[in-house]
């Protein structure tokens, strides 16, 4: 009931991570979402009290935080807010009004390589925080959030089909909430329909990223080992997650 209400009244792209693979649909450990900065009292109560989310992992960049600020209303309600900014230096991608699935893949690959220190710190923190109920989010909840979701689901050895399914589920939420992004499409000189197309996730983006991880590092653990994540943190993270997922 609480999740139904959330879909009706608030954030864009808010949902449990890999909902279809949860052992118990009523026991949700971790959520993914768009940014959580414009919430009313009812919405805050649903997040903090009804869904028992206690930790907000914010993936927005330092510039985004300066422009839009922290989620003050959630912090005041007692939520623990942690900033792990996933920064971007792919200037070519930002010039593309209509990026292809390959452009998105290339952007994700760059983010994966550029933000190794941040990803390590984030996963170390998550390994100790899953039992508190967590949500991780960026601006739209698709790209940076999608990368962290892919890492977590690959760590649990989810099939490529299941990882892609979680990724492309963003489409229905982003299209439904397209009005939220009006400022962006106007700034880019795009129509609403063109911006919807820009936001539409493509399976091949994830296909290519997973192939890159395997070809470059041998496995997801190979990547995590490269970023110097301790095996203890990795095992603690998996132990927490596997209680909830098939």
mmCIF file of C-alpha atoms in Angstrom:
data_model
loop_
_atom_site.group_PDB
_atom_site.id
_atom_site.type_symbol
_atom_site.label_atom_id
_atom_site.label_comp_id
_atom_site.label_asym_id
_atom_site.label_seq_id
_atom_site.Cartn_x
_atom_site.Cartn_y
_atom_site.Cartn_z
ATOM 1 C CA UNK A 1 0.000 0.000 0.000
ATOM 2 C CA UNK A 2 2.810 2.432 0.885
ATOM 3 C CA UNK A 3 4.620 1.790 -2.387
ATOM 4 C CA UNK A 4 1.372 2.323 -4.298
ATOM 5 C CA UNK A 5 0.925 5.718 -2.622
ATOM 6 C CA UNK A 6 4.506 6.699 -3.413
ATOM 7 C CA UNK A 7 4.001 5.931 -7.078
ATOM 8 C CA UNK A 8 0.938 8.149 -7.039
ATOM 9 C CA UNK A 9 2.257 11.252 -5.327
ATOM 10 C CA UNK A 10 5.952 11.805 -5.431
ATOM 11 C CA UNK A 11 9.427 11.194 -6.790
ATOM 12 C CA UNK A 12 10.261 10.172 -10.299
ATOM 13 C CA UNK A 13 11.596 6.640 -10.793
ATOM 14 C CA UNK A 14 11.254 5.610 -7.144
ATOM 15 C CA UNK A 15 11.212 1.826 -6.708
ATOM 16 C CA UNK A 16 12.784 -1.086 -4.849
ATOM 17 C CA UNK A 17 15.965 -2.386 -6.461
ATOM 18 C CA UNK A 18 15.178 -5.463 -8.621
ATOM 19 C CA UNK A 19 11.655 -5.747 -7.195
ATOM 20 C CA UNK A 20 10.838 -8.834 -9.273
ATOM 21 C CA UNK A 21 13.677 -10.780 -7.618
ATOM 22 C CA UNK A 22 12.750 -10.023 -4.000
ATOM 23 C CA UNK A 23 12.031 -13.131 -1.918
ATOM 24 C CA UNK A 24 9.388 -11.259 0.078
ATOM 25 C CA UNK A 25 7.802 -8.315 -1.720
ATOM 26 C CA UNK A 26 6.911 -6.724 1.636
ATOM 27 C CA UNK A 27 10.524 -6.775 2.898
ATOM 28 C CA UNK A 28 12.417 -4.260 0.824
ATOM 29 C CA UNK A 29 16.005 -3.571 1.759
ATOM 30 C CA UNK A 30 17.171 -1.062 -0.793
ATOM 31 C CA UNK A 31 15.518 1.439 -3.115
ATOM 32 C CA UNK A 32 16.588 3.485 -6.122
ATOM 33 C CA UNK A 33 15.182 6.836 -7.183
ATOM 34 C CA UNK A 34 15.503 10.231 -8.769
ATOM 35 C CA UNK A 35 16.619 13.125 -6.563
ATOM 36 C CA UNK A 36 14.645 13.643 -3.341
ATOM 37 C CA UNK A 37 14.637 17.372 -2.737
ATOM 38 C CA UNK A 38 11.043 18.596 -3.170
ATOM 39 C CA UNK A 39 8.949 16.538 -0.793
ATOM 40 C CA UNK A 40 5.915 17.417 1.292
ATOM 41 C CA UNK A 41 5.165 16.239 4.833
ATOM 42 C CA UNK A 42 3.105 13.236 3.743
ATOM 43 C CA UNK A 43 5.810 12.079 1.368
ATOM 44 C CA UNK A 44 8.518 12.410 4.011
ATOM 45 C CA UNK A 45 6.421 10.386 6.443
ATOM 46 C CA UNK A 46 5.944 7.630 3.878
ATOM 47 C CA UNK A 47 9.681 7.368 3.250
ATOM 48 C CA UNK A 48 10.869 7.586 6.840
ATOM 49 C CA UNK A 49 8.030 5.915 8.752
ATOM 50 C CA UNK A 50 6.082 3.661 6.393
ATOM 51 C CA UNK A 51 8.987 2.314 4.349
ATOM 52 C CA UNK A 52 11.594 2.580 7.131
ATOM 53 C CA UNK A 53 14.229 4.088 4.863
ATOM 54 C CA UNK A 54 16.928 5.502 7.104
ATOM 55 C CA UNK A 55 19.858 6.211 4.769
ATOM 56 C CA UNK A 56 19.911 8.351 1.622
ATOM 57 C CA UNK A 57 22.935 7.826 -0.651
ATOM 58 C CA UNK A 58 23.108 10.918 -2.871
ATOM 59 C CA UNK A 59 25.007 10.418 -6.145
ATOM 60 C CA UNK A 60 24.559 13.964 -7.473
ATOM 61 C CA UNK A 61 27.694 15.912 -8.349
ATOM 62 C CA UNK A 62 29.110 18.709 -6.219
ATOM 63 C CA UNK A 63 27.801 21.256 -8.754
ATOM 64 C CA UNK A 64 24.306 19.780 -8.521
ATOM 65 C CA UNK A 65 24.425 20.021 -4.738
ATOM 66 C CA UNK A 66 25.453 23.674 -4.953
ATOM 67 C CA UNK A 67 22.594 24.458 -7.340
ATOM 68 C CA UNK A 68 19.806 22.434 -5.738
ATOM 69 C CA UNK A 69 20.974 21.879 -2.190
ATOM 70 C CA UNK A 70 20.737 19.021 0.252
ATOM 71 C CA UNK A 71 17.498 17.122 0.994
ATOM 72 C CA UNK A 72 16.912 19.303 4.068
ATOM 73 C CA UNK A 73 13.377 18.115 4.753
ATOM 74 C CA UNK A 74 14.481 14.479 4.932
ATOM 75 C CA UNK A 75 17.513 15.319 7.064
ATOM 76 C CA UNK A 76 15.284 17.224 9.488
ATOM 77 C CA UNK A 77 13.018 14.145 9.653
ATOM 78 C CA UNK A 78 15.973 12.080 10.855
ATOM 79 C CA UNK A 79 17.177 10.466 7.636
ATOM 80 C CA UNK A 80 20.935 9.937 7.402
ATOM 81 C CA UNK A 81 22.148 11.713 4.259
ATOM 82 C CA UNK A 82 25.456 10.759 2.673
ATOM 83 C CA UNK A 83 26.931 12.371 -0.423
ATOM 84 C CA UNK A 84 28.962 10.179 -2.786
ATOM 85 C CA UNK A 85 29.199 12.388 -5.881
ATOM 86 C CA UNK A 86 29.630 10.498 -9.145
ATOM 87 C CA UNK A 87 31.456 13.109 -11.213
ATOM 88 C CA UNK A 88 31.527 13.279 -15.005
ATOM 89 C CA UNK A 89 34.285 14.515 -17.316
ATOM 90 C CA UNK A 90 32.791 13.199 -20.570
ATOM 91 C CA UNK A 91 32.407 16.539 -22.324
ATOM 92 C CA UNK A 92 31.582 14.848 -25.631
ATOM 93 C CA UNK A 93 28.510 13.160 -24.139
ATOM 94 C CA UNK A 94 27.159 16.468 -22.856
ATOM 95 C CA UNK A 95 27.219 17.890 -26.390
ATOM 96 C CA UNK A 96 24.879 15.150 -27.629
ATOM 97 C CA UNK A 97 21.207 16.105 -27.678
ATOM 98 C CA UNK A 98 20.186 12.645 -28.833
ATOM 99 C CA UNK A 99 22.787 10.199 -27.481
ATOM 100 C CA UNK A 100 22.722 6.649 -28.821
ATOM 101 C CA UNK A 101 22.842 3.533 -26.638
ATOM 102 C CA UNK A 102 26.555 3.393 -27.423
ATOM 103 C CA UNK A 103 27.016 6.991 -26.252
ATOM 104 C CA UNK A 104 25.340 6.055 -22.974
ATOM 105 C CA UNK A 105 27.540 2.983 -22.664
ATOM 106 C CA UNK A 106 30.649 5.070 -23.244
ATOM 107 C CA UNK A 107 29.477 7.558 -20.620
ATOM 108 C CA UNK A 108 28.839 4.766 -18.093
ATOM 109 C CA UNK A 109 32.240 3.235 -18.810
ATOM 110 C CA UNK A 110 33.901 6.593 -18.157
ATOM 111 C CA UNK A 111 31.945 7.056 -14.926
ATOM 112 C CA UNK A 112 32.950 3.575 -13.780
ATOM 113 C CA UNK A 113 36.630 4.349 -14.329
ATOM 114 C CA UNK A 114 36.668 7.980 -13.171
ATOM 115 C CA UNK A 115 34.871 7.385 -9.871
ATOM 116 C CA UNK A 116 36.647 4.321 -8.487
ATOM 117 C CA UNK A 117 37.460 5.974 -5.164
ATOM 118 C CA UNK A 118 33.894 7.177 -4.693
ATOM 119 C CA UNK A 119 32.420 3.800 -5.653
ATOM 120 C CA UNK A 120 34.727 2.052 -3.193
ATOM 121 C CA UNK A 121 33.717 4.405 -0.363
ATOM 122 C CA UNK A 122 30.041 4.059 -1.273
ATOM 123 C CA UNK A 123 30.136 0.249 -1.242
ATOM 124 C CA UNK A 124 32.051 0.216 2.045
ATOM 125 C CA UNK A 125 29.373 2.425 3.545
ATOM 126 C CA UNK A 126 26.541 0.341 2.081
ATOM 127 C CA UNK A 127 28.038 -2.866 3.480
ATOM 128 C CA UNK A 128 27.426 -1.442 6.956
ATOM 129 C CA UNK A 129 24.118 0.269 6.228
ATOM 130 C CA UNK A 130 21.852 -2.174 4.386
ATOM 131 C CA UNK A 131 20.136 -3.253 7.597
ATOM 132 C CA UNK A 132 19.046 0.357 8.123
ATOM 133 C CA UNK A 133 17.033 0.573 4.900
ATOM 134 C CA UNK A 134 18.740 2.515 2.112
ATOM 135 C CA UNK A 135 17.927 4.500 -0.969
ATOM 136 C CA UNK A 136 20.421 5.637 -3.579
ATOM 137 C CA UNK A 137 19.576 8.309 -6.098
ATOM 138 C CA UNK A 138 20.906 10.750 -8.684
ATOM 139 C CA UNK A 139 19.019 13.306 -10.795
ATOM 140 C CA UNK A 140 16.739 11.037 -12.835
ATOM 141 C CA UNK A 141 17.555 7.747 -11.127
ATOM 142 C CA UNK A 142 18.658 6.085 -14.365
ATOM 143 C CA UNK A 143 22.336 6.601 -15.208
ATOM 144 C CA UNK A 144 24.512 7.000 -12.098
ATOM 145 C CA UNK A 145 21.921 5.157 -10.045
ATOM 146 C CA UNK A 146 21.816 2.533 -12.790
ATOM 147 C CA UNK A 147 25.574 1.999 -12.589
ATOM 148 C CA UNK A 148 25.453 1.343 -8.834
ATOM 149 C CA UNK A 149 22.476 -0.973 -9.365
ATOM 150 C CA UNK A 150 24.404 -2.909 -12.012
ATOM 151 C CA UNK A 151 27.367 -3.337 -9.652
ATOM 152 C CA UNK A 152 25.127 -4.624 -6.856
ATOM 153 C CA UNK A 153 23.163 -6.988 -9.089
ATOM 154 C CA UNK A 154 26.295 -8.335 -10.784
ATOM 155 C CA UNK A 155 27.766 -8.932 -7.329
ATOM 156 C CA UNK A 156 24.745 -11.086 -6.507
ATOM 157 C CA UNK A 157 25.296 -12.965 -9.791
ATOM 158 C CA UNK A 158 22.002 -11.874 -11.284
ATOM 159 C CA UNK A 159 21.574 -12.893 -14.904
ATOM 160 C CA UNK A 160 22.123 -10.312 -17.608
ATOM 161 C CA UNK A 161 18.399 -10.530 -18.394
ATOM 162 C CA UNK A 162 17.460 -9.616 -14.812
ATOM 163 C CA UNK A 163 19.985 -6.766 -14.656
ATOM 164 C CA UNK A 164 18.678 -5.329 -17.918
ATOM 165 C CA UNK A 165 15.081 -5.702 -16.702
ATOM 166 C CA UNK A 166 15.822 -3.584 -13.634
ATOM 167 C CA UNK A 167 17.541 -0.959 -15.806
ATOM 168 C CA UNK A 168 14.866 -0.586 -18.475
ATOM 169 C CA UNK A 169 12.091 -0.365 -15.880
ATOM 170 C CA UNK A 170 13.107 3.290 -15.584
ATOM 171 C CA UNK A 171 11.365 3.968 -18.890
ATOM 172 C CA UNK A 172 7.784 3.827 -17.619
ATOM 173 C CA UNK A 173 8.580 5.967 -14.564
ATOM 174 C CA UNK A 174 10.565 8.597 -16.463
ATOM 175 C CA UNK A 175 7.988 8.875 -19.248
ATOM 176 C CA UNK A 176 5.195 9.205 -16.694
ATOM 177 C CA UNK A 177 7.086 11.962 -14.882
ATOM 178 C CA UNK A 178 8.443 13.702 -17.974
ATOM 179 C CA UNK A 179 7.104 17.111 -16.889
ATOM 180 C CA UNK A 180 9.734 17.167 -14.118
ATOM 181 C CA UNK A 181 12.431 17.546 -16.777
ATOM 182 C CA UNK A 182 10.845 20.416 -18.720
ATOM 183 C CA UNK A 183 13.623 22.864 -17.841
ATOM 184 C CA UNK A 184 16.182 20.446 -19.260
ATOM 185 C CA UNK A 185 14.502 19.881 -22.598
ATOM 186 C CA UNK A 186 13.952 23.615 -23.048
ATOM 187 C CA UNK A 187 17.625 24.336 -22.270
ATOM 188 C CA UNK A 188 18.679 21.750 -24.849
ATOM 189 C CA UNK A 189 16.230 23.068 -27.440
ATOM 190 C CA UNK A 190 14.377 19.756 -27.532
ATOM 191 C CA UNK A 191 10.689 18.906 -27.645
ATOM 192 C CA UNK A 192 9.092 16.911 -24.873
ATOM 193 C CA UNK A 193 8.924 13.834 -27.115
ATOM 194 C CA UNK A 194 12.584 14.176 -28.082
ATOM 195 C CA UNK A 195 13.579 14.411 -24.427
ATOM 196 C CA UNK A 196 11.484 11.340 -23.599
ATOM 197 C CA UNK A 197 13.474 9.499 -26.235
ATOM 198 C CA UNK A 198 16.706 10.758 -24.687
ATOM 199 C CA UNK A 199 15.654 9.375 -21.302
ATOM 200 C CA UNK A 200 14.586 5.990 -22.677
ATOM 201 C CA UNK A 201 16.971 3.269 -21.433
ATOM 202 C CA UNK A 202 18.293 0.798 -24.018
ATOM 203 C CA UNK A 203 19.191 -2.830 -23.192
ATOM 204 C CA UNK A 204 22.348 -2.666 -25.300
ATOM 205 C CA UNK A 205 23.799 -0.015 -22.999
ATOM 206 C CA UNK A 206 23.865 -2.520 -20.149
ATOM 207 C CA UNK A 207 24.933 -5.364 -22.429
ATOM 208 C CA UNK A 208 28.010 -3.422 -23.467
ATOM 209 C CA UNK A 209 28.858 -2.309 -19.930
ATOM 210 C CA UNK A 210 28.678 -5.850 -18.573
ATOM 211 C CA UNK A 211 30.858 -7.060 -21.457
ATOM 212 C CA UNK A 212 33.353 -4.284 -20.722
ATOM 213 C CA UNK A 213 33.594 -5.294 -17.054
ATOM 214 C CA UNK A 214 34.170 -8.945 -17.940
ATOM 215 C CA UNK A 215 36.618 -8.193 -20.750
ATOM 216 C CA UNK A 216 38.615 -5.688 -18.685
ATOM 217 C CA UNK A 217 38.462 -7.139 -15.162
ATOM 218 C CA UNK A 218 37.356 -10.743 -15.629
ATOM 219 C CA UNK A 219 34.401 -10.385 -13.259
ATOM 220 C CA UNK A 220 32.646 -7.823 -11.105
ATOM 221 C CA UNK A 221 34.871 -8.896 -8.214
ATOM 222 C CA UNK A 222 37.856 -8.160 -10.468
ATOM 223 C CA UNK A 223 36.622 -4.572 -10.789
ATOM 224 C CA UNK A 224 35.956 -4.282 -7.056
ATOM 225 C CA UNK A 225 39.362 -5.738 -6.283
ATOM 226 C CA UNK A 226 40.888 -3.156 -8.630
ATOM 227 C CA UNK A 227 39.250 -0.327 -6.699
ATOM 228 C CA UNK A 228 40.676 -1.952 -3.536
ATOM 229 C CA UNK A 229 37.402 -2.874 -1.909
ATOM 230 C CA UNK A 230 38.225 -5.216 0.952
ATOM 231 C CA UNK A 231 36.868 -8.733 0.670
ATOM 232 C CA UNK A 232 35.323 -8.348 4.114
ATOM 233 C CA UNK A 233 33.218 -5.390 2.953
ATOM 234 C CA UNK A 234 32.221 -7.278 -0.200
ATOM 235 C CA UNK A 235 31.175 -10.363 1.775
ATOM 236 C CA UNK A 236 29.222 -8.268 4.305
ATOM 237 C CA UNK A 237 27.412 -6.524 1.456
ATOM 238 C CA UNK A 238 26.508 -9.828 -0.218
ATOM 239 C CA UNK A 239 25.416 -11.385 3.073
ATOM 240 C CA UNK A 240 22.991 -8.525 3.675
ATOM 241 C CA UNK A 241 21.626 -8.522 0.129
ATOM 242 C CA UNK A 242 21.181 -12.267 -0.218
ATOM 243 C CA UNK A 243 18.791 -12.321 2.721
ATOM 244 C CA UNK A 244 16.305 -10.464 0.544
ATOM 245 C CA UNK A 245 16.889 -11.654 -3.022
ATOM 246 C CA UNK A 246 16.573 -14.923 -4.887
#
